[in-house]
Amino acid sequence: MAESKKWVYLFEEVAAAEKNAGSWEGVRGLLGGKGSGLADMTRAGVPVPPGFTVTTEACNEFRKTGQFPDGQWEQMLTALKVVETQAGKKFGDQSNPLLVSCRSGAKFSMPGMMNTILNIGLNDKVVEGMIKLTNNPRFVYDSYRRLIEMFGTTVFNFGDEVFEHPMSEIKARKGYKLDTEMTTDDWKALVGTFKEAFKKQAGFDFPQDVFKQMELATKAVFESWDGKKAVDYRRETKISDELGTAVNIVTMVFGNMGDDSGTGVAFTRNPSTGDKKMMGDYLLNAQGEDVVAGIRNTDQIENLIKTMPEAYHQFMQITGKLEKHYKDMQDVEFTIERGKLWMLQTRNAKRTAKAAIKIAIDMTNEGLISKEEAVLRVTPFDVDTLLHPQFDEKAMLAAEKSGAYYSIGVNASPGAAVGQVYFDADTAERMAKQEKQKVIMVRPFTKPDDVHGMIASQGVLTSEGGASSHAAVVARQFGIPCVVGASSIKVDVEKCRMSVDDKVVEAGGWISVDGTTGKVFIGRIPTVEAKIEEQTDLLILLGWADELAAREDIRILPDGRKAPGLQVWANADYPKDAQRARSYGARGIGLCRTEHMFFETERLPIVQKMILAETSEERTGYLNQLLPTQRKDFDGLFEAMNGYPVIIRLIDPPLHEFMPDEEKLFEEVVTMRVKGETKGLKEKEDLLASIKSLHESNPMMGLRGVRLSIAMPEIVEMQVRAIFEAAADCTKRGIVVKPEVMIPLTGTVKELEWIQPRLVRIANSVTEEKRVNFHYKFGTMIEIPRAAVTAGEIAKLAEFFSFGTNDLTQMTFGYSRDDAERNFLVTYVAEKILPSNPFQTLDREGVGKLMQMAINDGRKTRPELEVGICGEHGGDPDSIEWCHMIGNNYVSCSPFRVPIARLSAAHSALKFSGKKIAEDK
Ligand code: PEP
Ligand code: MG
């Protein structure tokens, strides 16, 4: 008969496991985190109680058939024999019994989600032997009742009350408060009661066959992988259901054998601050679960030196060794049995974002890990967490418990915001500026003319829209916490109130909005602030990240040239945003949306008149009024970014966005007509007619971007003049300017052929007029699939490409970026039709492929073509990785996401270091 597969590994068989699994990662998958840790500790000479691990592969076989796979049981019995020899005890033996625990252990830790059964191997006869051996009947009966109880509740799923009732009854009868008051006779009597309760519940006696105990316990641990708790936990933490759990059969050691015994848990550093100081708790004369359950007050680990100095020093020495071995903070469990220390578990400890960064830096300085490893250990999420004010976690949980939870939407811009709600931008701004209130602006959705209200607010909440809706984009850009698409909320703008069923919040009511989780609460939840300049550890780590990404040989271009990794630029519309971007480490401005400047209160009326102008001369007249202010805007940007490139995008949105709301105006006109009011009526009627003439059924695919520039070239001509005049003035003041003019929404090279030469002429005439010389570029956004497909042609004129992936995603999928989330995207993601929201995480197979094709074709025409991305994906780690792979020079994102992008750029550089850029076939 063919030899069966190896399902069982003794702790000392770690080398065999490594050989079979191919790598340490493979061993962790095969033996689970706990099993591989115990095996690895055994190899390192750390005192670990003898034992063996049944593999996750056996678990997965069991899950298919409900039976142990062929050979597993026999291998367990063989391994048990070895353990017996090592422990000098025998399983089921009356005179010198071996007891074991049966512990779950998956590849990724799932604390408390699966089963563990202790004290397996006790039965009525073994109990007698144990008593003789230990001379401690109290301890033996207590251990036996624990086994019966755990067996009943975890192997046979009896309710907790089956054993809790008799226990509380006995304590009440005797007048005890604590378990420690129970006498030997009490425990003995309770064992009898528990056995009866077991029989009543199960219909048969508690198994006296110790091998049956081991078999049933192993099956129960396997089954607990598919228990509800474990399944729910895996959903939350995105752990795959396919991994299965291993089972560890470990010799029992007892911390409850008197005052020279004890048990505890510890972290080798402080998991909340990262400080290099052991932190932990222990209990004398106790078993493991007593520490975790918190029934008795634990003692701090440093006090162990007083009671058991020898064990303490050994513990410190072992944990120091473990940290060095794993090169990471460890979370350990230990037991001291009659003065002898045993290590029961070690694993890399979970930690806060702050601790993660401090530990990574400290370990680098201690020579334990490299800078590369330090940068890889910190996640983009850690950085995100550190930079936004956060709700105090305890307070948030308390709020959830107290019924303050209100709704949930898309977590569009992270951070915590608390404020009083107002339902229109003007009121929001007024309340914030004049009344000095903290404001949350609530709208069904937002539009460009709501921006002033948003900027004045602590947070923004909308009931419609998705991750790249206007509200989301603007909020992220300004670092305003924002939740969009909270569709259970009905926003009644007219009545200035919102409601979820019968929970109504009126204007002025307080709410708390958590842009990190998407949750909304009624009332005020306390927050904790974050400031980058105070985050010295973070600044050091990001400095390392930049160094790594900037190495000259990170990528190999298709033509064989070497190139560095990604740079990080920022999207910034105003000088103060540019300053912030720079302080956050941006190396350029990748997108300045000039239209936002047109919305400023004193400029909007001129912009509207300019739009309504009937002749080119009239239009130019109004544009000349706007020129000085535009010049000043650009001046500030160049000054803030001295030495770095600044990409300024020419006007993009459809013109109706700058005009008063059509419906509102129509109502005003009708009301005036009904009331017979004539004063001002004609002007309003004319305005309404003009606005109507601007109406388009599909404005996002209408007269906008370069089409608008061709229809009304005067606007972009003014903008280019303002850019170059500002650049010339700055140059004269000694500022190094690198302007790059970006034409939006190009679909065919013919558009560029029409507009670009006119603009270049203006640029040249200004530099000649002003007698200055500086380097500049003209380029385009790639946001229409046709542009990506014909990129080789487009690159004949464009000196740079910037992927506008908000529009490119919208146009490639044919999903409206403002409505898709609300209507179907959430369902699509839930039903796994899409792996994730493509407006948040770049769709590599479709949109990403178009980008890749555009870069390669573009660079065939123009090898030095500069390529960036300025859509919302520029701040998303997964999308940044794709940009690295296909050869972008930089990514550009909101200033607040620059630190996250810097870390992600370094992660990509490390992951693909020295690799050739992917070429499309
Ligand atoms: C884009 O489409 O990705 C982009 C950056 O432009 P906007 O969001 O302003 O349309
Ligand atoms: Mg766009």
JSON list of C-alpha atoms and ligand atoms in Angstrom, two decimals, residues 593 649 652 700 704 744-745 781 783 804-808 817 870, ligand 2:
[
{"chain": "A", "resi": 593, "resn": "ARG", "atom": "CA", "xyz": [-8.00, 72.67, -11.26]},
{"chain": "A", "resi": 649, "resn": "ARG", "atom": "CA", "xyz": [-5.01, 72.42, -16.15]},
{"chain": "A", "resi": 652, "resn": "ASP", "atom": "CA", "xyz": [-12.53, 71.84, -17.80]},
{"chain": "A", "resi": 700, "resn": "MET", "atom": "CA", "xyz": [-20.12, 65.36, -18.57]},
{"chain": "A", "resi": 704, "resn": "ARG", "atom": "CA", "xyz": [-16.23, 70.71, -21.65]},
{"chain": "A", "resi": 744, "resn": "PRO", "atom": "CA", "xyz": [-8.12, 68.35, -20.52]},
{"chain": "A", "resi": 745, "resn": "LEU", "atom": "CA", "xyz": [-10.34, 65.75, -22.13]},
{"chain": "A", "resi": 781, "resn": "MET", "atom": "CA", "xyz": [-4.85, 64.59, -19.82]},
{"chain": "A", "resi": 783, "resn": "GLU", "atom": "CA", "xyz": [-9.22, 60.58, -19.77]},
{"chain": "A", "resi": 804, "resn": "GLY", "atom": "CA", "xyz": [-7.44, 61.54, -15.42]},
{"chain": "A", "resi": 805, "resn": "THR", "atom": "CA", "xyz": [-8.61, 58.20, -14.14]},
{"chain": "A", "resi": 806, "resn": "ASN", "atom": "CA", "xyz": [-11.86, 59.55, -12.71]},
{"chain": "A", "resi": 807, "resn": "ASP", "atom": "CA", "xyz": [-13.11, 60.29, -16.21]},
{"chain": "A", "resi": 808, "resn": "LEU", "atom": "CA", "xyz": [-11.15, 57.45, -17.80]},
{"chain": "A", "resi": 817, "resn": "ARG", "atom": "CA", "xyz": [-18.97, 58.65, -11.67]},
{"chain": "A", "resi": 870, "resn": "CYS", "atom": "CA", "xyz": [-4.05, 62.86, -11.24]},
{"chain": "B", "resi": 2, "resn": "MG", "atom": "MG", "xyz": [-11.49, 64.67, -15.62]}
]
